[in-house]
Coordinates of C-alpha atoms and ligand atoms in Angstrom, one line a residue:
Chain A
M291 CA 17.4 -16.6 -30.7
S292 CA 19.0 -19.4 -28.8
T293 CA 17.6 -22.4 -30.8
F294 CA 19.3 -24.3 -33.5
E295 CA 18.0 -27.1 -35.8
F296 CA 20.6 -29.8 -36.0
P297 CA 20.6 -31.4 -39.5
P298 CA 19.6 -35.1 -39.5
S299 CA 22.5 -37.4 -39.0
I300 CA 23.6 -41.0 -38.0
T301 CA 21.6 -42.8 -35.3
S302 CA 24.4 -42.5 -32.8
R303 CA 23.9 -38.7 -32.7
P304 CA 21.6 -37.6 -29.9
V305 CA 18.4 -36.0 -30.9
W306 CA 17.2 -33.3 -28.5
G307 CA 13.6 -32.5 -27.9
K308 CA 11.4 -29.7 -26.4
L309 CA 10.7 -29.5 -22.7
E310 CA 7.1 -30.0 -21.8
P311 CA 5.5 -30.2 -18.3
R312 CA 4.9 -33.8 -17.1
A313 CA 3.1 -35.2 -14.1
G314 CA 5.6 -35.9 -11.4
K315 CA 6.2 -36.0 -7.6
S316 CA 9.2 -33.6 -8.1
H317 CA 11.1 -32.0 -10.9
L318 CA 14.8 -31.6 -11.3
M319 CA 15.8 -29.0 -13.9
I320 CA 19.4 -28.6 -15.0
A321 CA 20.4 -25.8 -17.4
D322 CA 23.4 -23.8 -18.6
A323 CA 23.5 -20.4 -20.2
E324 CA 20.7 -19.9 -22.7
G325 CA 19.0 -23.1 -21.4
A326 CA 17.4 -20.7 -18.9
E327 CA 15.1 -19.6 -21.8
A328 CA 13.7 -23.1 -22.1
L329 CA 13.0 -23.2 -18.4
L330 CA 11.2 -19.9 -18.5
K331 CA 9.0 -21.3 -21.3
L332 CA 8.4 -24.5 -19.3
A333 CA 7.3 -22.5 -16.3
Q334 CA 5.0 -20.5 -18.6
A335 CA 3.4 -23.7 -19.8
D336 CA 2.7 -24.9 -16.3
G337 CA 3.7 -22.6 -13.4
S338 CA 2.7 -25.2 -10.8
L339 CA 5.8 -27.3 -11.6
M340 CA 7.9 -24.7 -9.8
T341 CA 6.5 -25.5 -6.4
K342 CA 8.1 -28.9 -6.6
A343 CA 11.1 -27.9 -8.7
H344 CA 14.8 -28.0 -8.0
I345 CA 16.7 -25.9 -10.6
M346 CA 20.5 -26.2 -11.0
Y347 CA 21.7 -23.4 -13.3
F348 CA 25.1 -22.6 -14.7
P349 CA 25.0 -19.2 -16.3
G350 CA 28.5 -19.3 -17.8
E351 CA 29.0 -16.5 -20.3
T352 CA 25.5 -15.2 -20.0
G353 CA 26.3 -13.9 -16.5
D354 CA 23.3 -12.2 -14.9
T355 CA 21.1 -12.2 -18.0
Y356 CA 18.6 -14.8 -16.8
I357 CA 19.2 -14.9 -13.0
G358 CA 16.5 -12.4 -12.0
K359 CA 13.9 -14.1 -14.2
L360 CA 14.7 -17.6 -12.8
E361 CA 14.4 -16.2 -9.3
E362 CA 11.0 -14.8 -10.2
L363 CA 9.8 -18.3 -11.0
A364 CA 10.3 -19.0 -7.3
P365 CA 11.3 -22.7 -7.6
A366 CA 11.4 -24.8 -4.4
Q367 CA 15.2 -24.8 -4.8
L368 CA 17.4 -22.6 -7.0
Y369 CA 21.1 -23.4 -7.1
I370 CA 23.3 -21.1 -9.2
G371 CA 26.8 -22.4 -9.7
P372 CA 30.0 -21.5 -11.4
S373 CA 30.2 -24.7 -13.4
Y374 CA 28.6 -28.0 -14.0
E375 CA 31.8 -29.8 -12.9
A376 CA 31.7 -28.1 -9.5
A377 CA 28.1 -29.1 -9.0
V378 CA 28.5 -32.8 -9.8
P379 CA 28.7 -33.9 -6.1
R380 CA 25.5 -31.9 -5.4
L381 CA 23.7 -33.5 -8.4
R382 CA 24.8 -37.0 -7.3
R383 CA 23.6 -36.4 -3.8
T384 CA 20.2 -35.1 -5.1
L385 CA 19.8 -38.1 -7.3
A386 CA 20.8 -40.6 -4.6
G387 CA 18.0 -39.2 -2.3
A388 CA 15.4 -39.0 -5.1
H389 CA 12.4 -41.3 -5.6
M390 CA 10.5 -42.6 -8.6
G391 CA 8.1 -40.0 -9.9
L392 CA 11.0 -37.5 -10.3
Q393 CA 11.0 -35.8 -13.7
V394 CA 14.3 -34.7 -15.1
Y395 CA 14.6 -31.7 -17.6
L396 CA 17.9 -30.9 -19.2
T397 CA 18.5 -27.8 -21.3
G398 CA 21.4 -25.8 -22.7
T399 CA 24.5 -27.1 -24.4
E400 CA 25.0 -30.6 -25.6
S401 CA 27.9 -31.0 -23.2
L402 CA 25.8 -30.1 -20.2
M403 CA 22.8 -32.3 -21.3
G404 CA 25.1 -35.2 -22.1
Q405 CA 26.9 -35.2 -18.8
A406 CA 23.8 -34.6 -16.7
M407 CA 22.0 -37.4 -18.7
R408 CA 24.8 -39.8 -17.8
E409 CA 24.4 -39.0 -14.1
A410 CA 20.6 -39.4 -14.3
T411 CA 20.8 -42.7 -16.2
D412 CA 23.5 -44.0 -13.8
A413 CA 21.0 -43.3 -11.0
G414 CA 18.5 -45.5 -12.8
I415 CA 16.3 -43.3 -14.9
P416 CA 15.8 -44.7 -18.5
H417 CA 17.4 -42.3 -20.9
T418 CA 14.3 -42.1 -23.0
A419 CA 12.4 -40.8 -20.0
I420 CA 14.7 -37.8 -19.6
Q421 CA 13.5 -34.6 -21.4
T422 CA 16.0 -32.4 -23.2
E423 CA 16.1 -29.2 -25.2
H424 CA 19.1 -27.7 -26.8
R425 CA 19.7 -24.0 -26.4
G426 CA 22.7 -21.8 -27.0
S427 CA 26.1 -22.8 -28.2
V428 CA 26.6 -25.7 -30.6
A429 CA 30.1 -26.3 -29.2
R430 CA 30.9 -30.0 -28.6
R431 CA 32.5 -32.0 -25.9
M432 CA 34.9 -34.3 -27.8
Q433 CA 36.7 -37.4 -26.8
C434 CA 40.0 -38.2 -28.6
V435 CA 39.7 -41.8 -29.6
H436 CA 43.5 -42.1 -29.5
C437 CA 44.5 -40.7 -26.0
K438 CA 40.9 -40.8 -24.6
G439 CA 41.3 -37.2 -23.4
I440 CA 38.3 -34.9 -23.4
T441 CA 38.4 -31.5 -25.1
E442 CA 35.5 -29.2 -24.1
N443 CA 34.0 -26.5 -26.2
V444 CA 35.1 -27.6 -29.6
M445 CA 33.9 -25.1 -32.2
T446 CA 35.8 -26.2 -35.3
D447 CA 36.4 -29.2 -37.4
P448 CA 39.1 -30.4 -37.4
F449 CA 40.5 -29.4 -34.1
V450 CA 43.6 -30.1 -32.0
C451 CA 43.3 -32.6 -29.1
S452 CA 44.0 -30.6 -25.9
H453 CA 45.7 -33.6 -24.4
C454 CA 47.9 -35.4 -27.1
G455 CA 48.0 -32.7 -29.8
L456 CA 46.7 -34.9 -32.7
N457 CA 44.5 -33.2 -35.3
L458 CA 41.1 -34.6 -34.9
F459 CA 38.1 -34.9 -37.2
V460 CA 34.7 -34.1 -35.4
R461 CA 32.4 -37.1 -35.8
D462 CA 28.7 -37.4 -35.1
H463 CA 29.5 -40.7 -33.5
Y464 CA 28.5 -40.2 -29.8
S465 CA 29.2 -42.1 -26.6
R466 CA 26.5 -41.9 -23.9
R467 CA 29.0 -43.4 -21.4
H468 CA 31.5 -40.7 -22.0
A469 CA 28.9 -38.1 -22.8
A470 CA 31.1 -37.0 -25.7
F471 CA 31.4 -37.1 -29.5
Q472 CA 34.3 -39.0 -30.9
G473 CA 37.3 -37.3 -32.5
V474 CA 39.4 -39.3 -34.9
C475 CA 42.9 -38.4 -36.3
V476 CA 42.4 -36.6 -39.6
D477 CA 46.0 -36.9 -40.9
A478 CA 47.0 -40.4 -39.8
E479 CA 47.9 -41.6 -43.3
D480 CA 49.5 -38.5 -44.5
P481 CA 50.8 -36.6 -41.4
G482 CA 50.6 -32.8 -41.8
N483 CA 47.9 -32.9 -44.5
V484 CA 45.3 -31.3 -42.3
P485 CA 42.3 -29.5 -44.0
P486 CA 41.8 -25.9 -42.8
P487 CA 39.4 -25.8 -39.7
V488 CA 35.9 -24.8 -40.4
E489 CA 33.4 -23.6 -37.8
L490 CA 30.8 -26.3 -36.9
Y491 CA 27.5 -25.8 -38.7
S492 CA 28.8 -22.7 -40.5
Chain B
M89 CA 4.2 -73.3 -37.7
S90 CA 5.7 -69.9 -37.4
A91 CA 9.0 -68.1 -37.9
G92 CA 11.0 -68.1 -34.7
T93 CA 9.0 -70.8 -33.0
N94 CA 11.1 -74.0 -33.0
K95 CA 9.4 -77.0 -31.4
I96 CA 10.6 -79.4 -28.8
D97 CA 9.2 -82.9 -28.2
V98 CA 8.7 -83.4 -24.5
T99 CA 7.3 -86.0 -22.1
V100 CA 5.1 -85.1 -19.1
T101 CA 7.1 -86.4 -16.1
D102 CA 5.1 -85.0 -13.2
I103 CA 1.6 -83.6 -12.5
V104 CA 1.0 -81.9 -9.1
P105 CA -2.4 -80.5 -8.3
L106 CA -1.7 -77.4 -6.1
N107 CA -5.3 -76.5 -5.1
D108 CA -8.8 -76.6 -6.5
L109 CA -7.9 -74.6 -9.5
V110 CA -4.2 -74.9 -10.3
T111 CA -2.2 -77.9 -11.4
R112 CA 1.5 -77.9 -12.1
F113 CA 3.0 -79.9 -15.1
K114 CA 6.6 -80.9 -15.6
F115 CA 8.1 -81.5 -19.0
E116 CA 11.3 -83.2 -20.0
R117 CA 12.8 -83.6 -23.4
S118 CA 11.7 -86.9 -24.9
D119 CA 15.1 -87.5 -26.4
G120 CA 16.8 -87.1 -23.0
E121 CA 18.7 -84.0 -24.1
L122 CA 18.8 -80.7 -22.2
L123 CA 16.2 -78.0 -22.8
P124 CA 17.2 -74.5 -23.9
T125 CA 17.9 -72.0 -21.1
F126 CA 15.5 -69.2 -20.7
S127 CA 15.2 -65.9 -18.8
G128 CA 12.8 -65.2 -16.0
G129 CA 9.3 -64.2 -17.4
A130 CA 9.6 -66.4 -20.5
H131 CA 6.7 -68.5 -21.7
T132 CA 6.3 -71.6 -23.9
V133 CA 3.4 -72.4 -26.2
V134 CA 2.0 -75.8 -25.5
E135 CA 0.3 -77.7 -28.3
M136 CA -2.7 -79.8 -27.2
K137 CA -4.1 -82.4 -29.6
D138 CA -7.7 -82.9 -28.5
G139 CA -9.0 -85.3 -31.1
E140 CA -9.6 -83.2 -34.3
V141 CA -9.0 -79.9 -32.6
S142 CA -5.5 -78.6 -31.8
R143 CA -5.0 -75.8 -29.4
L144 CA -1.8 -73.9 -28.7
N145 CA -1.8 -72.0 -25.4
P146 CA 1.0 -69.9 -23.9
Y147 CA 2.1 -70.6 -20.3
S148 CA 4.7 -68.9 -18.3
L149 CA 7.7 -71.0 -17.4
M150 CA 8.0 -71.0 -13.6
S151 CA 11.0 -73.3 -13.0
D152 CA 14.5 -72.3 -12.4
P153 CA 15.9 -70.7 -15.6
N154 CA 19.2 -72.4 -14.9
D155 CA 17.7 -75.9 -14.7
R156 CA 17.9 -77.3 -18.2
T157 CA 16.6 -80.8 -17.3
A158 CA 12.9 -79.8 -17.1
Y159 CA 10.4 -77.0 -17.5
T160 CA 7.4 -76.5 -15.3
I161 CA 4.2 -74.6 -15.9
S162 CA 1.1 -74.0 -13.7
V163 CA -2.3 -74.2 -15.4
R164 CA -5.4 -72.6 -13.9
R165 CA -8.6 -74.4 -14.7
D166 CA -10.9 -72.1 -16.6
E167 CA -14.4 -73.5 -16.9
E168 CA -15.6 -70.8 -19.2
G169 CA -12.6 -70.9 -21.6
R170 CA -12.4 -72.8 -24.8
G171 CA -11.2 -75.9 -23.1
G172 CA -7.4 -75.6 -23.3
S173 CA -6.9 -75.5 -19.6
L174 CA -9.6 -78.2 -19.1
F175 CA -7.8 -80.4 -21.5
M176 CA -4.6 -80.0 -19.5
H177 CA -6.4 -80.8 -16.3
R178 CA -8.5 -83.7 -17.5
N179 CA -6.7 -85.4 -20.3
V180 CA -3.0 -85.0 -19.8
K181 CA -1.3 -87.9 -17.9
V182 CA 2.2 -88.6 -16.7
G183 CA 4.1 -90.2 -19.6
D184 CA 2.2 -88.3 -22.4
R185 CA 4.2 -87.0 -25.3
M186 CA 3.6 -83.3 -26.1
T187 CA 5.0 -80.6 -28.2
I188 CA 6.0 -77.2 -26.8
S189 CA 7.7 -74.2 -28.4
Y190 CA 11.1 -72.8 -27.6
P191 CA 10.9 -70.3 -24.8
V192 CA 9.9 -66.7 -25.8
N193 CA 10.3 -63.8 -23.4
L194 CA 7.9 -60.9 -23.6
F195 CA 8.2 -60.1 -19.9
A196 CA 11.9 -59.9 -19.2
L197 CA 13.5 -58.2 -16.3
D198 CA 15.2 -55.0 -17.1
L199 CA 18.6 -55.7 -15.5
R200 CA 19.4 -52.0 -15.5
A201 CA 16.9 -51.6 -12.7
K202 CA 18.2 -50.9 -9.2
K203 CA 15.1 -52.6 -7.7
H204 CA 12.4 -54.8 -9.1
L205 CA 8.9 -54.2 -7.7
M206 CA 6.7 -57.1 -8.7
I207 CA 2.9 -57.0 -8.5
A208 CA 1.0 -60.2 -9.1
G209 CA -2.7 -61.1 -9.1
G210 CA -3.9 -64.7 -8.9
I211 CA -2.3 -67.1 -11.5
G212 CA -0.3 -64.0 -12.7
I213 CA 2.2 -65.2 -10.1
T214 CA 3.8 -67.7 -12.4
P215 CA 6.3 -65.6 -14.4
F216 CA 7.6 -64.1 -11.1
L217 CA 8.6 -67.5 -9.9
S218 CA 11.3 -67.8 -12.6
Q219 CA 12.2 -64.1 -12.4
I220 CA 12.8 -64.4 -8.6
R221 CA 15.0 -67.4 -9.1
Q222 CA 16.9 -65.5 -11.8
L223 CA 17.4 -62.6 -9.3
D224 CA 18.5 -65.0 -6.6
Y225 CA 21.5 -66.0 -8.6
A226 CA 22.5 -62.4 -9.3
N227 CA 21.6 -61.1 -5.8
G228 CA 19.1 -58.8 -7.4
H229 CA 16.9 -56.6 -5.2
F230 CA 13.2 -57.3 -5.5
E231 CA 9.9 -57.0 -3.6
L232 CA 6.8 -59.0 -4.5
H233 CA 3.2 -57.9 -3.7
Y234 CA 0.9 -60.8 -4.5
A235 CA -2.9 -60.6 -4.3
C236 CA -5.0 -63.8 -4.4
R237 CA -8.4 -64.9 -3.3
N238 CA -7.6 -66.8 -0.1
R239 CA -4.9 -69.0 1.4
A240 CA -6.2 -72.2 -0.1
L241 CA -6.2 -70.7 -3.6
G242 CA -2.9 -68.8 -3.2
S243 CA -0.6 -70.9 -5.4
Y244 CA 3.0 -70.8 -4.1
V245 CA 2.2 -68.5 -1.2
D246 CA 3.8 -70.8 1.3
Y247 CA 6.9 -71.4 -0.8
L248 CA 7.4 -67.7 -1.5
T249 CA 6.9 -66.5 2.1
S250 CA 9.3 -69.1 3.5
A251 CA 12.0 -68.6 0.9
H252 CA 11.8 -64.8 0.9
P253 CA 10.1 -63.7 4.2
N254 CA 11.3 -60.1 4.0
D255 CA 10.6 -59.5 0.3
V256 CA 7.2 -61.1 -0.2
H257 CA 3.9 -59.5 0.8
I258 CA 0.7 -61.4 0.4
Y259 CA -2.9 -60.0 0.2
F260 CA -6.0 -62.2 0.6
D261 CA -9.0 -60.6 -1.1
E262 CA -11.4 -62.6 1.1
M263 CA -9.8 -61.0 4.2
K264 CA -10.3 -57.6 2.6
Q265 CA -6.5 -57.1 2.3
A266 CA -5.6 -54.9 -0.7
I267 CA -2.4 -53.5 -2.1
D268 CA -2.1 -49.9 -1.0
L269 CA -0.7 -49.0 -4.4
E270 CA -0.3 -45.2 -4.2
N271 CA 1.6 -45.6 -0.9
L272 CA 3.6 -48.5 -2.3
L273 CA 4.7 -46.5 -5.4
D274 CA 5.4 -43.3 -3.5
G275 CA 8.9 -43.3 -2.2
Q276 CA 10.4 -46.1 -4.2
P277 CA 14.0 -45.4 -4.9
L278 CA 15.1 -44.0 -8.2
G279 CA 15.8 -46.8 -10.7
T280 CA 12.9 -49.0 -9.5
H281 CA 11.0 -50.9 -12.2
I282 CA 7.5 -52.2 -11.8
Y283 CA 6.4 -55.6 -13.2
V284 CA 2.7 -56.5 -13.1
C285 CA 1.0 -59.7 -14.2
G286 CA -2.6 -60.5 -13.4
P287 CA -6.1 -59.6 -14.5
A288 CA -6.7 -56.7 -16.9
G289 CA -8.2 -54.5 -14.2
M290 CA -5.1 -54.9 -12.1
I291 CA -2.7 -54.1 -14.9
N292 CA -4.6 -51.0 -15.9
W293 CA -4.8 -49.9 -12.3
V294 CA -1.0 -50.2 -11.8
R295 CA -0.2 -48.6 -15.2
D296 CA -2.5 -45.7 -14.6
T297 CA -1.4 -45.0 -11.1
A298 CA 2.3 -45.2 -12.0
E299 CA 1.7 -42.7 -14.9
K300 CA -0.2 -40.3 -12.7
L301 CA 2.7 -40.4 -10.2
G302 CA 5.2 -39.6 -12.9
W303 CA 6.8 -43.0 -13.5
P304 CA 8.4 -43.4 -16.9
R305 CA 6.6 -45.9 -19.2
E306 CA 9.9 -47.6 -19.7
A307 CA 10.0 -48.6 -16.0
V308 CA 6.5 -50.2 -16.0
H309 CA 6.4 -53.7 -17.5
F310 CA 3.3 -55.8 -17.8
E311 CA 2.1 -59.1 -19.2
E312 CA -1.4 -60.2 -19.7
F313 CA -2.1 -63.1 -22.0
L314 CA -5.6 -63.0 -23.4
A315 CA -7.1 -66.3 -23.9
P316 CA -8.9 -66.4 -27.3
Q317 CA -12.6 -66.3 -26.7
S318 CA -15.2 -68.4 -28.4
G319 CA -17.8 -66.7 -30.6
K320 CA -20.0 -67.2 -33.6
P321 CA -18.5 -69.2 -36.4
F322 CA -17.4 -67.2 -39.5
Q323 CA -15.9 -67.5 -42.9
V324 CA -12.7 -66.0 -44.1
E325 CA -11.0 -65.7 -47.4
L326 CA -7.3 -66.0 -47.4
A327 CA -6.3 -63.9 -50.5
A328 CA -2.6 -64.7 -50.7
S329 CA -3.1 -68.5 -50.4
N330 CA -6.4 -68.5 -52.3
K331 CA -8.4 -70.4 -49.7
T332 CA -11.7 -69.9 -48.0
I333 CA -11.8 -71.3 -44.5
E334 CA -14.3 -71.7 -41.7
V335 CA -13.5 -70.5 -38.2
G336 CA -15.4 -72.7 -35.6
E337 CA -17.1 -71.5 -32.5
H338 CA -14.3 -72.6 -30.2
Q339 CA -11.5 -72.1 -32.6
S340 CA -9.4 -68.9 -32.9
L341 CA -8.9 -67.3 -36.3
L342 CA -5.2 -68.1 -36.1
E343 CA -5.9 -71.8 -35.3
A344 CA -8.3 -72.0 -38.3
I345 CA -5.6 -70.5 -40.6
E346 CA -3.1 -73.0 -39.3
A347 CA -5.6 -75.9 -39.7
A348 CA -5.9 -75.0 -43.4
G349 CA -2.2 -75.5 -43.7
V350 CA -1.3 -71.9 -44.1
D351 CA 1.8 -70.6 -42.4
A352 CA 1.0 -67.7 -40.1
P353 CA 3.4 -65.9 -37.8
Y354 CA 2.8 -65.8 -34.0
L355 CA 4.7 -65.7 -30.7
C356 CA 2.4 -65.1 -27.8
R357 CA -1.0 -66.3 -29.1
G358 CA -2.5 -63.9 -26.5
G359 CA -2.8 -60.5 -28.3
A360 CA 0.3 -59.0 -26.7
C361 CA 3.3 -59.4 -28.9
G362 CA 2.2 -58.0 -32.3
Q363 CA 3.8 -60.9 -34.3
C364 CA 0.5 -62.1 -35.9
E365 CA -0.6 -58.7 -37.2
T366 CA -2.4 -59.3 -40.5
N367 CA -3.7 -56.9 -43.2
V368 CA -7.4 -56.9 -43.9
V369 CA -7.9 -56.7 -47.6
D370 CA -11.7 -56.2 -47.5
Y371 CA -14.5 -56.7 -45.1
D372 CA -18.2 -56.2 -44.7
G373 CA -19.2 -56.6 -41.1
E374 CA -17.6 -56.0 -37.7
I375 CA -14.1 -56.9 -36.7
L376 CA -14.1 -57.8 -33.0
H377 CA -10.7 -56.6 -31.9
R378 CA -9.6 -58.2 -28.7
D379 CA -5.9 -57.6 -28.6
H380 CA -3.6 -55.3 -26.6
W381 CA -1.5 -54.6 -29.6
L382 CA -3.2 -52.4 -32.2
E383 CA -3.7 -48.7 -31.4
D384 CA -7.3 -47.5 -31.3
D385 CA -7.0 -45.8 -34.6
E386 CA -5.6 -48.9 -36.2
K387 CA -8.6 -50.9 -34.8
Q388 CA -11.0 -48.4 -36.2
S389 CA -9.3 -48.2 -39.6
G390 CA -10.4 -51.8 -40.3
K391 CA -7.1 -52.4 -42.0
K392 CA -5.5 -54.8 -39.5
I393 CA -6.5 -57.7 -37.3
M394 CA -4.7 -59.9 -34.7
P395 CA -5.9 -63.4 -35.6
C396 CA -4.7 -65.0 -32.3
V397 CA -7.5 -63.4 -30.3
S398 CA -9.7 -61.3 -32.6
R399 CA -12.8 -62.5 -34.4
F400 CA -15.3 -61.3 -37.0
E401 CA -19.0 -61.0 -37.4
G402 CA -20.6 -60.2 -40.7
K403 CA -20.6 -61.1 -44.4
I404 CA -17.1 -61.1 -45.8
L405 CA -13.6 -60.9 -44.4
V406 CA -10.7 -61.1 -46.7
L407 CA -7.2 -61.3 -45.3
D408 CA -3.8 -60.8 -46.9
R409 CA -2.5 -64.2 -45.8
Ligands
FES619 S1 0.6 -63.9 -31.6 FE1 1.1 -62.3 -30.3 S2 -0.4 -60.8 -30.8 FE2 -1.0 -62.4 -31.9

């Protein structure tokens, strides 16, 4: 099962929903890894979406698992790419040419949804109008509040900043602008006194 | 009186009839000081003392939001209404002292929008006049589609078309010109927000069409002030203040509560803002809900009423006020 119930937290922490079909002139769907499952469910709920859908999919470690099934949905456009980062220019170009009436669906990891959400809101879509559904890994995209460097795929708390090497505590405090959770030095007062890392949500 | 509605004493310094129906009024502070700034789309509540009766009507501010020396409003004469607009047209003279509220904005521009698509019907043009001025300063991108009966009754048509020839589109009903809404909404760039002000039918038409075409609710803004309607007089018990009051035929429930000296909250006085929501303790009869605020199930529950526009017919109505 690729779903996970995040426990309730502070208001800053994004809350993800469930994708549902909505009326629209066109549909942009962005997914990584197990996010494909949410798109398959969405297509089941309303197959007609696919004739006006542009899917951008990043399989990552799931490899070929979902590709055949996504192809079977026969979306108007299906782009399968090696990474979200590599597809950002494509996404920006798509949004720049888009019109009102576009529905955006984001699904997969928090890192993917957060970053794609930022592009969509920069393009002028209210963030509350963008649908999301979390699937797959609970790894986080973290910003070090000290050096501002971003560490992707953080699975433990605390963790070591991949840029400045500080030991960082994983907070639920989230920045929509950085599309990242905030990591704060855990041993600032007593250097070296670092609690043993624990896997997130274990 | 109401929380959040400070008053300003003003003097009427100019009255300009624009056409058969609409007259413009200019207010300056009586103490010679500057007025508060406001943002495009804001309204003020004007108090009218008509002998024994006092009426408080909201009007959109249509002047330049950066001009603190004066506010202007445009009032459309409504022969069928309860007389607020007639009072403004007939009784108010240059030099009169009046009381208005601080500006309140329930129809503000969303400045995150990449483009502002404005749709106005008739006197619904007024909030757009100040919004457009605000956007002028910021070089904001807008397009106005304004429908009115004919050229003679099209308030500010000439001003708008000469100041913004490329961005203003006028439609005269009598010439069978109509906004081609589906076409207009189709193909608007991402980040466009819609603003609509006009008759209820127009607002619903725009909201429904936008929803059908997949526009997010957050990108569709609307303002419709409902004027309180006259109706049969009725009696109300105010439980918290232990008073029984009469609501006259041409009085709103809110005005009757105020006339009894009971402090009741309000902002828009037009059934739109939610501020005046009041709990119904008990009733035997029919609550005539006329607001845009309560959800349908709340209206049916009989537990809430919006006294600025809604009325009652029946034996007893007890309010928690
Ligand atoms: S005062 Fe705004 S809804 Fe009644």
